[in-house]
Coordinates of C-alpha atoms in Angstrom, one line a residue:
M81 CA 167.4 -63.1 -158.4
T82 CA 167.2 -59.4 -157.4
D83 CA 164.6 -56.9 -158.8
V84 CA 166.0 -53.3 -158.9
L85 CA 163.0 -51.6 -158.6
P86 CA 163.8 -47.6 -157.7
Q87 CA 161.7 -45.5 -156.2
P88 CA 160.8 -42.5 -158.5
D89 CA 162.6 -39.9 -156.6
C90 CA 165.8 -41.8 -156.1
S91 CA 169.2 -42.2 -157.5
L92 CA 170.8 -44.8 -159.3
K93 CA 173.4 -44.6 -156.0
A94 CA 170.2 -45.1 -153.5
V95 CA 169.3 -48.2 -155.8
C96 CA 173.1 -49.9 -155.6
E97 CA 173.6 -49.3 -151.8
P98 CA 171.3 -52.1 -150.4
L99 CA 172.0 -54.3 -153.6
E100 CA 175.6 -53.8 -152.5
R101 CA 175.1 -54.7 -149.1
C102 CA 173.6 -57.8 -150.1
C103 CA 176.5 -58.9 -152.1
L104 CA 179.0 -58.1 -149.3
D105 CA 176.9 -59.9 -146.5
Q106 CA 175.8 -62.9 -148.4
L107 CA 179.3 -64.0 -150.4
E108 CA 181.7 -63.1 -147.8
E109 CA 180.6 -64.9 -144.7
P110 CA 183.3 -66.1 -142.3
G111 CA 184.8 -69.8 -143.3
S112 CA 183.6 -69.3 -147.0
K113 CA 185.9 -71.0 -149.7
R114 CA 185.5 -68.5 -152.1
P115 CA 188.7 -66.4 -153.3
P116 CA 188.8 -63.1 -151.2
N117 CA 186.7 -60.0 -152.0
T118 CA 184.4 -62.2 -153.9
G119 CA 181.5 -60.0 -153.1
A120 CA 183.2 -56.7 -153.5
R121 CA 184.5 -57.9 -157.0
L122 CA 181.3 -59.2 -158.3
W123 CA 179.4 -55.8 -156.8
G124 CA 181.8 -53.9 -159.0
R125 CA 180.5 -55.9 -162.2
V126 CA 177.1 -55.4 -161.2
R127 CA 177.5 -51.7 -160.8
S128 CA 179.6 -51.3 -164.0
K129 CA 176.7 -53.0 -165.6
L130 CA 174.1 -50.9 -164.1
L131 CA 175.8 -47.6 -164.9
R132 CA 176.6 -48.8 -168.7
Q133 CA 172.6 -49.6 -168.9
K134 CA 171.5 -46.3 -167.4
L135 CA 173.6 -44.2 -169.9
D136 CA 172.6 -46.3 -172.7
P137 CA 169.9 -44.4 -174.9
Q138 CA 168.2 -47.2 -176.1
T139 CA 167.7 -49.1 -172.6
V140 CA 166.4 -45.6 -171.2
E141 CA 163.8 -45.5 -174.1
T142 CA 162.6 -48.9 -173.8
K143 CA 159.6 -49.8 -172.0
N144 CA 160.4 -53.5 -171.5
W145 CA 162.3 -55.1 -168.2
H146 CA 165.5 -55.8 -169.3
T147 CA 167.5 -58.9 -167.6
D148 CA 170.9 -59.6 -167.4
V149 CA 173.4 -62.3 -165.3
I150 CA 176.8 -62.0 -163.9
E151 CA 178.7 -64.7 -162.8
M152 CA 182.2 -65.4 -160.7
N153 CA 183.3 -68.2 -158.6
G154 CA 180.2 -70.0 -158.9
I155 CA 178.0 -67.1 -157.7
K156 CA 175.4 -65.8 -159.9
V157 CA 173.5 -62.5 -159.5
E158 CA 170.6 -62.1 -161.8
F159 CA 169.0 -58.3 -162.0
S160 CA 165.8 -57.0 -164.0
M161 CA 165.4 -53.0 -164.5
K162 CA 163.6 -50.9 -166.6
F163 CA 163.3 -47.1 -166.6
T164 CA 160.3 -44.9 -166.2
S165 CA 160.2 -41.8 -167.7
R166 CA 160.4 -38.4 -165.0
D167 CA 156.5 -37.6 -166.1
M168 CA 155.0 -41.1 -165.6
S169 CA 156.9 -41.6 -162.1
L170 CA 156.2 -38.3 -160.7
K171 CA 152.4 -38.0 -161.9
R172 CA 150.0 -37.9 -159.1
T173 CA 147.2 -40.3 -159.7
P174 CA 143.9 -40.1 -157.1
S175 CA 143.0 -43.2 -155.7
K176 CA 139.9 -45.1 -157.0
K177 CA 139.4 -46.5 -153.8
Q178 CA 138.6 -43.9 -151.1
T179 CA 138.6 -46.3 -148.3
G180 CA 142.5 -46.7 -148.1
V181 CA 144.8 -43.9 -147.2
F182 CA 147.6 -43.8 -150.4
G183 CA 146.1 -41.6 -153.4
V184 CA 143.4 -40.3 -150.9
K185 CA 143.1 -36.3 -150.1
I186 CA 144.7 -35.8 -146.4
S187 CA 141.0 -33.9 -145.3
V188 CA 139.0 -37.4 -146.2
V189 CA 141.9 -39.7 -144.1
T190 CA 141.8 -37.2 -141.2
K191 CA 138.0 -36.8 -140.7
R192 CA 137.6 -40.5 -141.4
E193 CA 140.4 -41.4 -138.7
R194 CA 139.1 -38.1 -136.5
S195 CA 142.7 -37.2 -136.2
K196 CA 144.8 -34.4 -136.8
V197 CA 147.6 -36.0 -138.4
P198 CA 147.1 -39.2 -140.5
Y199 CA 147.8 -42.9 -138.7
I200 CA 150.4 -43.6 -141.4
V201 CA 152.8 -40.5 -140.9
R202 CA 152.3 -40.5 -137.1
Q203 CA 153.3 -44.2 -137.2
C204 CA 156.1 -44.3 -139.6
V205 CA 157.5 -41.0 -137.9
E206 CA 157.3 -42.9 -134.3
E207 CA 159.0 -45.8 -135.7
V208 CA 161.6 -44.1 -137.7
E209 CA 162.4 -42.0 -134.3
K210 CA 162.6 -45.0 -132.1
R211 CA 165.2 -46.9 -134.2
G212 CA 166.0 -45.3 -137.4
I213 CA 167.0 -41.6 -136.6
E214 CA 170.8 -42.7 -136.4
E215 CA 170.6 -44.8 -139.4
V216 CA 173.0 -43.3 -141.9
G217 CA 171.4 -42.3 -144.8
I218 CA 167.7 -42.4 -143.4
Y219 CA 165.2 -41.2 -146.1
R220 CA 168.1 -41.1 -148.6
I221 CA 168.4 -44.6 -149.3
S222 CA 165.7 -46.7 -150.7
G223 CA 164.0 -49.7 -148.8
V224 CA 163.1 -52.6 -150.8
A225 CA 160.1 -52.0 -153.0
T226 CA 158.2 -55.3 -152.1
D227 CA 158.4 -54.4 -148.4
I228 CA 157.2 -50.8 -149.3
Q229 CA 154.4 -52.1 -151.5
A230 CA 153.5 -54.5 -148.6
L231 CA 153.7 -51.6 -145.9
K232 CA 151.0 -49.7 -148.5
A233 CA 148.6 -52.6 -148.5
V234 CA 148.2 -53.1 -144.9
F235 CA 147.8 -49.5 -144.2
D236 CA 145.3 -49.1 -147.0
A237 CA 143.5 -52.1 -145.4
N238 CA 143.8 -50.8 -142.0
N239 CA 145.2 -54.2 -140.9
K240 CA 145.2 -55.2 -137.2
D241 CA 148.8 -56.3 -137.6
I242 CA 150.2 -52.8 -138.6
L243 CA 152.1 -52.3 -135.5
L244 CA 153.8 -55.7 -135.3
M245 CA 154.5 -55.5 -139.0
L246 CA 156.5 -52.0 -138.7
S247 CA 158.1 -53.4 -135.8
D248 CA 159.6 -56.1 -138.1
M249 CA 160.4 -54.3 -140.8
D250 CA 163.2 -52.8 -142.1
I251 CA 163.8 -49.1 -141.1
N252 CA 164.3 -48.2 -144.8
A253 CA 161.4 -49.6 -145.8
I254 CA 159.1 -47.8 -143.5
A255 CA 160.9 -44.4 -144.3
G256 CA 160.0 -45.3 -147.8
T257 CA 156.5 -45.8 -147.2
L258 CA 156.2 -42.1 -145.6
K259 CA 157.7 -40.8 -148.8
L260 CA 155.4 -42.9 -150.7
Y261 CA 152.4 -41.6 -149.1
F262 CA 153.0 -38.0 -149.7
R263 CA 154.1 -38.6 -153.4
E264 CA 150.8 -40.4 -154.1
L265 CA 148.5 -37.6 -152.5
P266 CA 146.2 -36.5 -155.2
E267 CA 147.2 -33.1 -154.6
P268 CA 150.6 -32.1 -152.7
L269 CA 150.7 -31.4 -149.1
L270 CA 151.3 -27.5 -149.7
T271 CA 148.6 -27.7 -152.2
D272 CA 148.1 -27.0 -156.0
R273 CA 146.6 -23.6 -155.2
L274 CA 149.5 -22.1 -153.4
Y275 CA 151.9 -23.9 -155.4
P276 CA 152.6 -20.6 -157.8
A277 CA 152.8 -18.3 -154.6
F278 CA 155.4 -20.6 -152.8
M279 CA 157.6 -20.3 -155.8
E280 CA 157.1 -16.7 -155.7
G281 CA 157.5 -16.2 -152.2
I282 CA 160.9 -18.0 -152.0
A283 CA 162.3 -16.1 -154.4
L284 CA 162.0 -12.8 -152.8
S285 CA 165.1 -11.1 -152.0
D286 CA 163.9 -9.0 -149.1
P287 CA 164.4 -11.2 -145.6
A288 CA 161.3 -9.2 -143.8
A289 CA 159.1 -9.6 -147.2
K290 CA 160.0 -13.2 -147.5
E291 CA 159.4 -13.9 -143.9
N292 CA 155.8 -12.3 -144.0
C293 CA 154.9 -14.0 -147.5
M294 CA 156.0 -17.4 -146.6
M295 CA 154.5 -17.4 -143.2
H296 CA 151.2 -16.0 -144.7
L297 CA 151.1 -19.0 -147.1
L298 CA 151.3 -21.6 -144.1
R299 CA 148.3 -19.7 -142.6
S300 CA 146.5 -20.3 -145.8
L301 CA 146.6 -24.2 -145.9
P302 CA 143.9 -26.2 -145.1
D303 CA 144.1 -27.0 -141.3
P304 CA 144.9 -31.1 -141.8
N305 CA 147.7 -30.0 -144.2
L306 CA 149.2 -27.2 -142.0
I307 CA 149.1 -29.6 -138.8
T308 CA 150.7 -32.7 -140.8
F309 CA 153.4 -30.3 -142.5
L310 CA 154.1 -29.0 -139.3
F311 CA 154.4 -32.2 -137.4
L312 CA 156.9 -33.5 -140.4
L313 CA 158.8 -30.7 -140.0
E314 CA 159.7 -31.0 -136.7
H315 CA 160.5 -34.6 -137.3
L316 CA 162.8 -33.7 -139.7
K317 CA 164.5 -31.2 -137.8
R318 CA 165.0 -33.9 -135.0
V319 CA 166.6 -36.2 -137.7
A320 CA 168.9 -33.4 -138.6
E321 CA 170.0 -33.3 -135.2
K322 CA 171.9 -36.4 -135.8
E323 CA 173.5 -35.3 -138.7
P324 CA 177.0 -36.5 -137.3
V325 CA 175.6 -40.0 -137.1
N326 CA 172.9 -40.5 -139.7
K327 CA 174.7 -38.2 -142.2
M328 CA 171.3 -36.3 -143.1
S329 CA 171.5 -32.6 -143.3
L330 CA 168.7 -30.2 -143.2
H331 CA 169.8 -29.7 -147.0
N332 CA 169.8 -33.1 -147.7
L333 CA 166.4 -33.6 -146.3
A334 CA 165.1 -30.8 -148.0
T335 CA 166.4 -32.4 -151.2
V336 CA 164.6 -35.6 -150.5
F337 CA 161.3 -34.4 -149.3
G338 CA 160.9 -30.6 -150.9
P339 CA 159.5 -32.1 -154.6
T340 CA 157.6 -34.6 -152.7
L341 CA 155.8 -32.3 -150.6
L342 CA 155.2 -29.4 -153.3
R343 CA 155.5 -31.2 -156.6
P344 CA 152.0 -30.2 -158.2
S345 CA 149.4 -32.5 -159.6
E346 CA 150.1 -31.0 -163.2
V347 CA 153.2 -29.9 -164.8
E348 CA 152.1 -26.2 -165.9
S349 CA 153.9 -24.9 -169.1
K350 CA 156.2 -21.7 -168.5
A351 CA 157.0 -19.9 -171.6
H352 CA 160.2 -18.6 -170.4
L353 CA 161.6 -22.1 -169.8
T354 CA 162.2 -23.9 -173.3
S355 CA 162.2 -27.5 -172.3
A356 CA 160.3 -30.3 -169.9
A357 CA 163.9 -30.7 -168.5
D358 CA 164.8 -27.1 -167.6
I359 CA 161.1 -26.6 -166.0
W360 CA 161.4 -29.9 -163.8
S361 CA 165.2 -29.0 -163.1
H362 CA 164.2 -25.2 -162.4
D363 CA 160.9 -25.9 -160.0
V364 CA 163.0 -28.7 -158.3
M365 CA 165.5 -26.4 -156.9
A366 CA 162.5 -23.9 -155.6
Q367 CA 160.8 -26.8 -153.9
V368 CA 163.8 -27.5 -151.9
Q369 CA 164.6 -24.1 -151.1
V370 CA 161.1 -23.9 -149.8
L371 CA 161.3 -26.8 -147.6
L372 CA 165.0 -25.7 -146.4
Y373 CA 163.7 -22.3 -145.4
Y374 CA 161.1 -23.8 -142.9
L375 CA 163.4 -26.1 -141.7
Q376 CA 166.0 -23.7 -140.7
H377 CA 163.2 -21.3 -139.4
P378 CA 162.6 -21.2 -135.8
P379 CA 160.1 -23.7 -134.4
I380 CA 156.4 -22.5 -135.9
S381 CA 153.6 -23.0 -133.8
F382 CA 150.0 -24.0 -135.5
A383 CA 148.3 -21.7 -132.4
E384 CA 150.8 -18.8 -133.2
L385 CA 150.1 -19.1 -136.8
K386 CA 146.0 -18.7 -136.1
R387 CA 146.3 -16.2 -133.9
N388 CA 148.2 -13.9 -136.6
T389 CA 145.6 -15.2 -138.7
L390 CA 142.7 -13.5 -136.6
Y391 CA 145.2 -10.2 -136.0
F392 CA 145.1 -10.0 -140.0
S393 CA 141.3 -10.7 -140.4
T394 CA 140.4 -7.9 -137.9
D395 CA 143.1 -5.3 -138.8
V396 CA 141.5 -2.5 -140.7

């Protein structure tokens, strides 16, 4: 039985790809007596069923799990799925347990660890760069939800077996864990306070004004947020350098991470946008553009930013 448990930021295609690999790998082993292409044909039926369910208004509106079974040539695929509204899936909820890392303010975590960048971020990035940087669709393809939850529990408990578990875990699950960490921060990495300014800054048409504004906003971030952001930024640039192999361009990475790093804790109502869908769509495009701006920017140094802060503060 395969449970379809997509992450809130993933597409149907991202859910389907690991399922497709499962069907093709397990059903078409060498020496199998089953008719040719059984895996591909069975997968086609599963995919068609998933698409129909996604487009069915009654299925989308229900809060219950929907279970279905598809059989072919003696093979049975049973899958369960349910749809969660965007408002619920994107809501940031602070953790009641402040001893872990998920749902805990980044300043609290770095102070407790006596580190500049949270341990979970450093370890996930290291593992991705070690054996996943050439993985096709890295950060776009979702890992198995149970693996991601297992890693979440281990990091929250600060288990001594973290490194061993990471070395054995599917790389997409590790990438998914990193995304989940940023998505579950009680406040976005680029902060609620600066969110309106980021939206205004990225909309500026004058290149010089935009540059000054976007760099000033980085200088305005708390140190743990800024250092972690710059660390992640350089990692994503290194991932994009392998685009010919992994198919992940700067724009693709900005699309994956932009809303995760910028989406505010509470969605503010906007009078000039008439529906929640309009607000979400408008904001997501801007969030992607903000991250893309920094990804396309020449290397940004923390020390240089801080020096400029000093110059600005002493200028009279």
